[in-house]
Amino acid sequence: MKSEINNLINKIKNSQYFNVTLDLYQPIPFNGVVPFDIKIKGDIATFKVLAENYDQAEQKVFEYLKELRNES
């Protein structure tokens, strides 16, 4: 249990914000709580994501968008 807590604390310490920018080729049905800050200008969306690295941030955005599309 103690090592799990330490791992979580280290993840938080090592996290930072990353901007993930995507071209919105189709409308996104935003419903409910959005777990990121999002700026949309035209067809370009920029997601501000807290993660340990850029790849993890990008993966979080892709998973979120997949969930949204499956709900609609």
XYZ file of N, CA, C and O in Angstrom:
288
model
N 0.825 -1.193 0.000
C 0.000 0.000 0.000
C 0.869 1.257 0.000
O 0.604 2.180 -0.739
N 1.912 1.249 0.833
C 2.786 2.414 0.924
C 3.501 2.675 -0.404
O 3.637 3.813 -0.827
N 3.932 1.601 -1.084
C 4.627 1.780 -2.362
C 3.669 2.312 -3.437
O 4.081 3.080 -4.305
N 2.387 1.920 -3.369
C 1.394 2.434 -4.317
C 1.215 3.935 -4.131
O 1.122 4.679 -5.110
N 1.173 4.358 -2.878
C 1.032 5.787 -2.583
C 2.264 6.542 -3.064
O 2.151 7.604 -3.681
N 3.450 5.990 -2.817
C 4.686 6.628 -3.281
C 4.727 6.710 -4.801
O 5.166 7.722 -5.349
N 4.285 5.654 -5.479
C 4.241 5.678 -6.942
C 3.310 6.769 -7.440
O 3.624 7.478 -8.397
N 2.158 6.909 -6.814
C 1.203 7.941 -7.196
C 1.779 9.336 -6.978
O 1.665 10.210 -7.842
N 2.423 9.534 -5.848
C 3.045 10.832 -5.556
C 4.122 11.148 -6.587
O 4.216 12.278 -7.077
N 4.934 10.154 -6.960
C 5.974 10.376 -7.963
C 5.380 10.700 -9.338
O 5.910 11.543 -10.055
N 4.274 10.041 -9.688
C 3.608 10.357 -10.952
C 3.149 11.808 -10.980
O 3.309 12.507 -11.973
N 2.576 12.246 -9.873
C 2.105 13.624 -9.791
C 3.274 14.601 -9.883
O 3.210 15.599 -10.603
N 4.352 14.308 -9.170
C 5.531 15.176 -9.207
C 6.130 15.273 -10.614
O 6.645 16.312 -11.007
N 6.092 14.178 -11.361
C 6.712 14.135 -12.680
C 5.784 14.592 -13.802
O 6.195 14.657 -14.957
N 4.545 14.907 -13.475
C 3.588 15.319 -14.503
C 3.761 16.795 -14.846
O 4.213 17.596 -14.027
N 3.390 17.120 -16.070
C 3.381 18.506 -16.520
C 2.307 18.660 -17.581
O 1.728 17.676 -18.035
N 2.028 19.898 -17.967
C 1.005 20.135 -18.979
C 1.608 20.079 -20.373
O 2.696 20.611 -20.611
N 0.891 19.410 -21.273
C 1.281 19.319 -22.673
C 0.116 19.800 -23.531
O -1.047 19.548 -23.199
N 0.419 20.483 -24.617
C -0.596 20.897 -25.575
C -0.635 19.890 -26.714
O 0.370 19.669 -27.384
N -1.798 19.284 -26.899
C -2.009 18.331 -27.990
C -2.942 19.007 -28.982
O -4.073 19.342 -28.646
N -2.454 19.226 -30.202
C -3.220 19.923 -31.223
C -3.669 18.939 -32.290
O -2.872 18.153 -32.790
N -4.979 18.998 -32.605
C -5.555 18.088 -33.596
C -6.405 18.849 -34.593
O -7.047 19.844 -34.249
N -6.435 18.351 -35.805
C -7.336 18.848 -36.833
C -8.665 18.120 -36.666
O -8.706 16.888 -36.700
N -9.734 18.864 -36.440
C -11.053 18.252 -36.249
C -11.687 18.018 -37.616
O -12.286 18.913 -38.192
N -11.550 16.819 -38.123
C -12.088 16.497 -39.443
C -13.580 16.239 -39.410
O -14.228 16.137 -40.435
N -14.149 16.117 -38.201
C -15.594 15.972 -38.046
C -15.991 16.571 -36.707
O -15.182 16.652 -35.793
N -17.243 17.025 -36.588
C -17.675 17.625 -35.311
C -17.566 16.626 -34.157
O -17.780 15.435 -34.332
N -17.225 17.146 -32.993
C -17.118 16.311 -31.798
C -18.304 16.636 -30.894
O -18.519 17.797 -30.550
N -19.057 15.624 -30.498
C -20.225 15.859 -29.641
C -19.825 15.992 -28.166
O -19.897 15.038 -27.408
N -19.352 17.176 -27.765
C -18.946 17.374 -26.376
C -20.178 17.341 -25.482
O -21.075 18.162 -25.609
N -20.225 16.371 -24.583
C -21.315 16.238 -23.621
C -20.726 15.996 -22.248
O -19.802 15.214 -22.095
N -21.276 16.642 -21.235
C -20.827 16.393 -19.875
C -19.508 17.067 -19.551
O -19.120 18.059 -20.158
N -18.810 16.501 -18.604
C -17.553 17.064 -18.110
C -16.428 16.757 -19.091
O -16.265 15.630 -19.541
N -15.646 17.785 -19.411
C -14.478 17.620 -20.278
C -13.244 17.631 -19.376
O -13.044 18.589 -18.632
N -12.417 16.583 -19.425
C -11.298 16.480 -18.480
C -10.067 17.329 -18.831
O -9.043 17.217 -18.170
N -10.161 18.162 -19.871
C -9.032 18.982 -20.305
C -9.510 20.394 -20.596
O -10.679 20.617 -20.863
N -8.567 21.333 -20.609
C -8.852 22.647 -21.168
C -8.763 22.493 -22.682
O -7.806 21.893 -23.190
N -9.746 23.023 -23.392
C -9.762 22.897 -24.845
C -9.982 24.266 -25.464
O -10.864 25.014 -25.038
N -9.176 24.577 -26.482
C -9.393 25.785 -27.287
C -9.632 25.313 -28.717
O -8.850 24.527 -29.257
N -10.723 25.784 -29.302
C -11.044 25.404 -30.676
C -11.092 26.676 -31.514
O -11.794 27.628 -31.174
N -10.329 26.679 -32.582
C -10.315 27.808 -33.510
C -10.449 27.235 -34.912
O -9.538 26.545 -35.392
N -11.612 27.461 -35.511
C -11.873 26.862 -36.812
C -11.962 25.357 -36.668
O -12.739 24.852 -35.862
N -11.130 24.643 -37.420
C -11.115 23.180 -37.366
C -9.964 22.632 -36.525
O -9.698 21.430 -36.538
N -9.279 23.509 -35.786
C -8.119 23.087 -34.992
C -8.470 23.150 -33.504
O -8.940 24.169 -33.006
N -8.249 22.045 -32.799
C -8.484 21.987 -31.354
C -7.156 21.753 -30.640
O -6.348 20.919 -31.063
N -6.939 22.499 -29.571
C -5.758 22.321 -28.734
C -6.221 21.922 -27.337
O -6.982 22.637 -26.701
N -5.757 20.760 -26.894
C -6.103 20.202 -25.589
C -4.908 20.396 -24.652
O -3.795 20.001 -24.994
N -5.137 20.976 -23.490
C -4.094 21.133 -22.482
C -4.254 19.985 -21.491
O -5.247 19.911 -20.765
N -3.260 19.075 -21.469
C -3.401 17.808 -20.754
C -2.271 17.630 -19.738
O -1.101 17.807 -20.067
N -2.635 17.236 -18.526
C -1.645 16.913 -17.497
C -1.232 15.458 -17.665
O -2.070 14.549 -17.633
N 0.075 15.235 -17.894
C 0.581 13.881 -18.135
C 2.068 13.834 -17.808
O 2.712 14.860 -17.593
N 2.610 12.612 -17.823
C 4.041 12.434 -17.560
C 4.899 12.739 -18.782
O 6.061 13.098 -18.659
N 4.325 12.566 -19.992
C 5.055 12.861 -21.220
C 4.048 13.137 -22.334
O 2.838 12.945 -22.165
N 4.552 13.608 -23.482
C 3.657 13.986 -24.577
C 2.864 12.793 -25.096
O 1.676 12.912 -25.378
N 3.498 11.646 -25.226
C 2.798 10.460 -25.735
C 1.612 10.089 -24.854
O 0.544 9.736 -25.352
N 1.805 10.171 -23.539
C 0.707 9.863 -22.617
C -0.414 10.905 -22.754
O -1.593 10.555 -22.732
N -0.044 12.165 -22.920
C -1.042 13.225 -23.097
C -1.862 12.980 -24.358
O -3.093 13.072 -24.348
N -1.180 12.653 -25.440
C -1.859 12.377 -26.702
C -2.794 11.170 -26.568
O -3.929 11.195 -27.040
N -2.340 10.145 -25.886
C -3.158 8.949 -25.682
C -4.417 9.276 -24.881
O -5.506 8.780 -25.183
N -4.286 10.124 -23.852
C -5.449 10.528 -23.062
C -6.481 11.245 -23.937
O -7.686 11.011 -23.800
N -6.012 12.111 -24.828
C -6.933 12.824 -25.725
C -7.623 11.836 -26.655
O -8.849 11.888 -26.825
N -6.860 10.934 -27.260
C -7.453 9.964 -28.188
C -8.486 9.076 -27.491
O -9.546 8.798 -28.047
N -8.195 8.645 -26.269
C -9.141 7.808 -25.520
C -10.417 8.583 -25.210
O -11.519 8.052 -25.326
N -10.272 9.843 -24.822
C -11.432 10.679 -24.526
C -12.300 10.863 -25.770
O -13.523 10.711 -25.717
N -11.669 11.169 -26.903
C -12.426 11.380 -28.139
C -13.115 10.090 -28.593
O -14.245 10.123 -29.094
N -12.458 8.964 -28.405
C -13.060 7.676 -28.755
C -14.312 7.428 -27.919
O -15.340 6.987 -28.433
N -14.225 7.721 -26.610
C -15.397 7.572 -25.739
C -16.543 8.454 -26.196
O -17.695 8.018 -26.228
N -16.238 9.699 -26.555
C -17.290 10.610 -27.016
C -17.982 10.087 -28.268
O -19.199 10.140 -28.379
N -17.200 9.606 -29.186
C -17.791 9.111 -30.451
C -18.600 7.841 -30.233
O -19.571 7.602 -30.929
N -18.203 7.017 -29.276
C -18.959 5.791 -28.975
C -20.280 6.092 -28.284
O -21.223 5.311 -28.400
N -20.348 7.210 -27.550
C -21.575 7.578 -26.849
C -22.624 8.154 -27.786
O -23.802 8.104 -27.494
N -22.187 8.735 -28.881
C -23.158 9.385 -29.773
C -23.711 8.452 -30.816
O -23.396 7.331 -30.955
